[in-house]
Short mmCIF file of C-alpha atoms in Angstrom, two decimals:
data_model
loop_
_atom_site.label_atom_id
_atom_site.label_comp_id
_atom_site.label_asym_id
_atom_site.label_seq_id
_atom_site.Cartn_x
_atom_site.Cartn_y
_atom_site.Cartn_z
CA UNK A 1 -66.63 51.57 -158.24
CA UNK A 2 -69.69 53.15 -157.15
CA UNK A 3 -71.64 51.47 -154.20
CA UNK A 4 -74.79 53.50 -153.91
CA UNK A 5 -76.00 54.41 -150.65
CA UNK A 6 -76.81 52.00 -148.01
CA UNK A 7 -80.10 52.49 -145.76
CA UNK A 8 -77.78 53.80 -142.92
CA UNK A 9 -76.94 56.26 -145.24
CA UNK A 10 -79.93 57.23 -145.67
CA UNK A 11 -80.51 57.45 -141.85
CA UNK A 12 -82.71 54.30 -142.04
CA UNK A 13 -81.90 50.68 -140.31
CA UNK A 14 -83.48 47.06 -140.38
CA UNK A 15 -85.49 45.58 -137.78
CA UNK A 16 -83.22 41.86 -137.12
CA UNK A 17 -85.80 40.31 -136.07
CA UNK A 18 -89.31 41.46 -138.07
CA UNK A 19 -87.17 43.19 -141.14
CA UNK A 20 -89.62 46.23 -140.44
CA UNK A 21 -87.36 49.62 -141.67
CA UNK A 22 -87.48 52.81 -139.93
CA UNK A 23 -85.23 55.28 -138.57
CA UNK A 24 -81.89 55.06 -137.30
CA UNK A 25 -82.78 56.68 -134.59
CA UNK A 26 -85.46 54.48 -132.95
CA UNK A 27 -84.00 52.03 -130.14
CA UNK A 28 -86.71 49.44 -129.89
CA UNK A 29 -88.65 48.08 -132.88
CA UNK A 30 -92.47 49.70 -132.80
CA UNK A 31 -93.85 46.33 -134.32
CA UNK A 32 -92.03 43.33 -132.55
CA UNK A 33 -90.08 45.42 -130.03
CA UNK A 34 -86.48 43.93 -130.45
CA UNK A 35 -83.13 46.32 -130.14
CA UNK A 36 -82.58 47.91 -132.83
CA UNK A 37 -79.07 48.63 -134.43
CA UNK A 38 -77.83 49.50 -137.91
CA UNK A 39 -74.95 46.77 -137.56
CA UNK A 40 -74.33 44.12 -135.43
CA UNK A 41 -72.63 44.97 -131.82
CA UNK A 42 -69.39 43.96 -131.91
CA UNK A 43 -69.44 41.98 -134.63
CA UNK A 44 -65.73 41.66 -135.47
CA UNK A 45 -64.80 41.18 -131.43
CA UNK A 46 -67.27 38.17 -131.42
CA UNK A 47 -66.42 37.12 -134.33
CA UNK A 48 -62.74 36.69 -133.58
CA UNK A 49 -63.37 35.47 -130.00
CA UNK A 50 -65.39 32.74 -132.01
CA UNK A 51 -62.76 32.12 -134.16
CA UNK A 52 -59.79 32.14 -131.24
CA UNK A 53 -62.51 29.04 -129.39
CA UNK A 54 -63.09 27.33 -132.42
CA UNK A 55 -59.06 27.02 -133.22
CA UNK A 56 -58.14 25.72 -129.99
CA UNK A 57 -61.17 22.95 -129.39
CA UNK A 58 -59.78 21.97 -133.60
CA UNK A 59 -57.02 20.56 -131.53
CA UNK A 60 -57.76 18.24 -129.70
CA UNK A 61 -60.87 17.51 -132.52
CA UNK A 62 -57.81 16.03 -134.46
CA UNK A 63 -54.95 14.82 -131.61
CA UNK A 64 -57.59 12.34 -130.03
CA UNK A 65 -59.66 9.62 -130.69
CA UNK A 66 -63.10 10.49 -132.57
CA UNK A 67 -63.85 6.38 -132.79
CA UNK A 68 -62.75 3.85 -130.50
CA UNK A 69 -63.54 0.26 -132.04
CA UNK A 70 -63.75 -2.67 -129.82
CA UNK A 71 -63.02 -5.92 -131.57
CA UNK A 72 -63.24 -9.28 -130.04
CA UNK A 73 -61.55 -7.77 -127.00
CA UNK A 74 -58.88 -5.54 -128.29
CA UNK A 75 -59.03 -1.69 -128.43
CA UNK A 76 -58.49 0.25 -131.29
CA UNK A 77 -58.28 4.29 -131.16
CA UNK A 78 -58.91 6.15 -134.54
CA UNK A 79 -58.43 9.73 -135.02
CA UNK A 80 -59.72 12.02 -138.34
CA UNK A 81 -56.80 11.47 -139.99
CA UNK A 82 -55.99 7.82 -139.32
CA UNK A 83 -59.86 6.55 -140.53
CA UNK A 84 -58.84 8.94 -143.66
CA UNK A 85 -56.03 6.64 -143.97
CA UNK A 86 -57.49 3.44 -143.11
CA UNK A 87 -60.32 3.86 -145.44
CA UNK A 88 -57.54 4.62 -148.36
CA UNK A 89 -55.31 1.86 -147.48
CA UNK A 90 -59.06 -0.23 -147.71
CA UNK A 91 -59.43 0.85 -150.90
CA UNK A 92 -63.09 3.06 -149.94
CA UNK A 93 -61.39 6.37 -152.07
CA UNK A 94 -64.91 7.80 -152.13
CA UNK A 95 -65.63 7.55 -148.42
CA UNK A 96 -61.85 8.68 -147.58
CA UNK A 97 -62.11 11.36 -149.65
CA UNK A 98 -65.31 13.34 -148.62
CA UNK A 99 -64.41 12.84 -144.77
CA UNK A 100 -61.30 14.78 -145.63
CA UNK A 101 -62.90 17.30 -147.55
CA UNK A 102 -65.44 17.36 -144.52
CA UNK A 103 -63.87 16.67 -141.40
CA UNK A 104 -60.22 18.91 -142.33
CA UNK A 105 -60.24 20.83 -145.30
CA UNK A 106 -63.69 22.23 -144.72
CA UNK A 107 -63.40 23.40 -141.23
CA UNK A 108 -59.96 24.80 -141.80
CA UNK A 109 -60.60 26.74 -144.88
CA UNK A 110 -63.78 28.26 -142.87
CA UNK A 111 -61.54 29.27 -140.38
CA UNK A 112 -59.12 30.90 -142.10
CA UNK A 113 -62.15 32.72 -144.36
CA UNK A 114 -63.45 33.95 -141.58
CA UNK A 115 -60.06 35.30 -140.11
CA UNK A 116 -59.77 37.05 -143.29
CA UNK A 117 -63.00 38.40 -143.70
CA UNK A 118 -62.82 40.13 -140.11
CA UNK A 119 -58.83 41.56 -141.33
CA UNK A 120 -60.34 42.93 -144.63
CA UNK A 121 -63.22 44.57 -142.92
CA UNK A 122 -61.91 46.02 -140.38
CA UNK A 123 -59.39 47.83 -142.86
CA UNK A 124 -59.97 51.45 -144.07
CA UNK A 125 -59.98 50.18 -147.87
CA UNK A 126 -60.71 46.92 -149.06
CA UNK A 127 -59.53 45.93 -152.61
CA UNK A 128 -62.52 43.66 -153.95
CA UNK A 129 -65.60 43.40 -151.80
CA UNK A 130 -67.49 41.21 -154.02
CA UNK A 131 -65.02 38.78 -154.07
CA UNK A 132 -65.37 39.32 -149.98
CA UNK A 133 -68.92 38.92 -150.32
CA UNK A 134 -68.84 35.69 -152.49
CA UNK A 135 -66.41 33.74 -149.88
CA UNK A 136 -68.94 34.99 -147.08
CA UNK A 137 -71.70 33.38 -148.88
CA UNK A 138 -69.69 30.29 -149.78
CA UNK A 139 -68.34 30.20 -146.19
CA UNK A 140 -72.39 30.01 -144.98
CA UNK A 141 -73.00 27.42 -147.56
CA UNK A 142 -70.50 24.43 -146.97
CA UNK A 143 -70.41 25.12 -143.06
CA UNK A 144 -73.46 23.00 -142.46
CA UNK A 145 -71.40 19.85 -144.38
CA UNK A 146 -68.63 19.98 -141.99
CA UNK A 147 -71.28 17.97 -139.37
CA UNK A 148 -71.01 14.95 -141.88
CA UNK A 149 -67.82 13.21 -139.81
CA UNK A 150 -69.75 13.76 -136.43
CA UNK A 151 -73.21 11.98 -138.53
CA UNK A 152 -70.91 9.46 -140.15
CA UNK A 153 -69.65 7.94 -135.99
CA UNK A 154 -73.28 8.32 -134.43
CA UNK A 155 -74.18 6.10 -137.26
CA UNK A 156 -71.31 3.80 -136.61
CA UNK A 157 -71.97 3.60 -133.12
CA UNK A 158 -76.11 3.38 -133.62
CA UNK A 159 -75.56 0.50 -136.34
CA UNK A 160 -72.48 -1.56 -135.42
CA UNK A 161 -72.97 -3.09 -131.92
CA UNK A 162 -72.63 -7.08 -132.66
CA UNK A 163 -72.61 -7.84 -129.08
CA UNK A 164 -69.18 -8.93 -127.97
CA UNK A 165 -67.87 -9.35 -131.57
CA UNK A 166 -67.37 -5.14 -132.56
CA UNK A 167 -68.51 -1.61 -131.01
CA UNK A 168 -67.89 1.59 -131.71
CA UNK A 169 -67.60 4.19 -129.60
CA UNK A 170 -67.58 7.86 -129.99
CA UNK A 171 -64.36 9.73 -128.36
CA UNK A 172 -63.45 12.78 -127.08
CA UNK A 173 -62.36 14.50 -130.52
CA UNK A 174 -66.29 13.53 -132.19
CA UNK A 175 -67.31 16.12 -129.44
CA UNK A 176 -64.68 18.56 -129.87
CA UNK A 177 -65.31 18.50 -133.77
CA UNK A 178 -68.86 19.22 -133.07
CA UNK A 179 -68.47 22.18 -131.24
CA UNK A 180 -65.64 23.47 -133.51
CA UNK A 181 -68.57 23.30 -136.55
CA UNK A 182 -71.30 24.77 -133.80
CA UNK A 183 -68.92 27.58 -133.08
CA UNK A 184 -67.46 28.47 -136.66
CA UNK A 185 -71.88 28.32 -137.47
CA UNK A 186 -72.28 30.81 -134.85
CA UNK A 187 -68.79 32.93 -135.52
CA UNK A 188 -70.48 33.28 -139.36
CA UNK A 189 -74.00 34.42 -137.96
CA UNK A 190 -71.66 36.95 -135.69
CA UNK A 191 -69.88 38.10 -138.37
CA UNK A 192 -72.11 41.14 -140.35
CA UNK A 193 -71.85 40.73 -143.96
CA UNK A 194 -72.66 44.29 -144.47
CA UNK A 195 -69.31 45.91 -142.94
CA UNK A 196 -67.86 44.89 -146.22
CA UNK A 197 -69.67 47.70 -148.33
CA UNK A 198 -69.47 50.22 -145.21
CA UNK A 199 -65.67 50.28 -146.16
CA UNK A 200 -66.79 50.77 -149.65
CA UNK A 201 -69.15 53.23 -149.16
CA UNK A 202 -67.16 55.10 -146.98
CA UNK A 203 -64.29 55.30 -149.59
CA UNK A 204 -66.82 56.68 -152.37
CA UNK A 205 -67.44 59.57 -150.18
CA UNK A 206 -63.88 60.06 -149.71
#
């Protein structure tokens, strides 16, 4: 499969911040000044190191409490998994449903995405790029939804406060799942989309 020739190539590299092109060569950007590299600086390292953070904080994220509910005196702690299954056993399928998808299945098939985008490119051949590509893209896409369980208990906590009656309170795990979707953001900014095709490229020539 023939991959054409990227601009580094061509002895030409991308401006991160302006987009301005120009040669490889140049170390600071003549228009906005910014650093200028052909690929991200340790992209893969950061990217793991990311990934590594993100695994262990998805821990505790899912062993603790994300709601603690107060009702008429007695305490009740709720993890992920246990409002999944509360909200089943309530019959609220819908609601159960797209906090899984969100809160678990999201977060750990970005995760392991990511792991497997850093193995493939950091291989000498890589078997199908696009489909590399695609899962990249897909990975950038539904990231952003994974925030919905961490919206869904401010909410709880902002709305239900009936005095002495019922409150909600946000535990530990609400703030570890936040920073596990922060970190898996940031760990697919890291992460340079275009060391897919150098592989590629790199093979054509071969």
């Amino acid at each position: 499969m023939s991959s054409g020739q990227s601009a580094r190539a061509r002895g030409l590299a991308g401006c991160h911040s302006c987009l301005l092109v120009m040669s490889i060569d140049t170390e600071h950007c003549p228009r906005c000044h910014a650093r200028v590299h052909s690929r991200t600086p340790n992209s893969l390292q950061r990217t793991v190191a990311l990934i590594v953070v993100a695994c262990i904080l998805y821990l505790p994220a899912n062993l603790l409490p994300i709601t603690n509910t107060v009702y008429l005196g007695s305490y009740a702690p709720s993890t992920i998994i246990g409002g999944v299954i509360t909200l089943w056993q309530m019959g609220s399928y819908p609601i159960a449903l797209v906090i899984l998808i969100a809160s678990v299945l999201v977060p750990v098939g970005k995760l392991v995405v990511l792991s497997y985008l850093c193995w493939a490119a950091s291989r000498p051949q890589l078997a199908n790029p696009r489909q590399c590509a695609r899962l990249y893209r897909l990975t950038e896409f539904i990231g952003r939804w994974s925030m919905i369980d961490v919206f869904v208990v401010a909410i709880l906590v902002a709305l239900i406060k009936l005095g002495n009656i019922i409150s909600f309170y946000p535990g530990f795990a609400a703030l570890s799942f936040a920073a596990v979707v922060i970190i898996t953001m940031i760990a697919a900014e890291q992460f340079d989309p275009r060391l897919i095709w150098d592989n590629l490229e790199s093979n054509d020539h071969d």
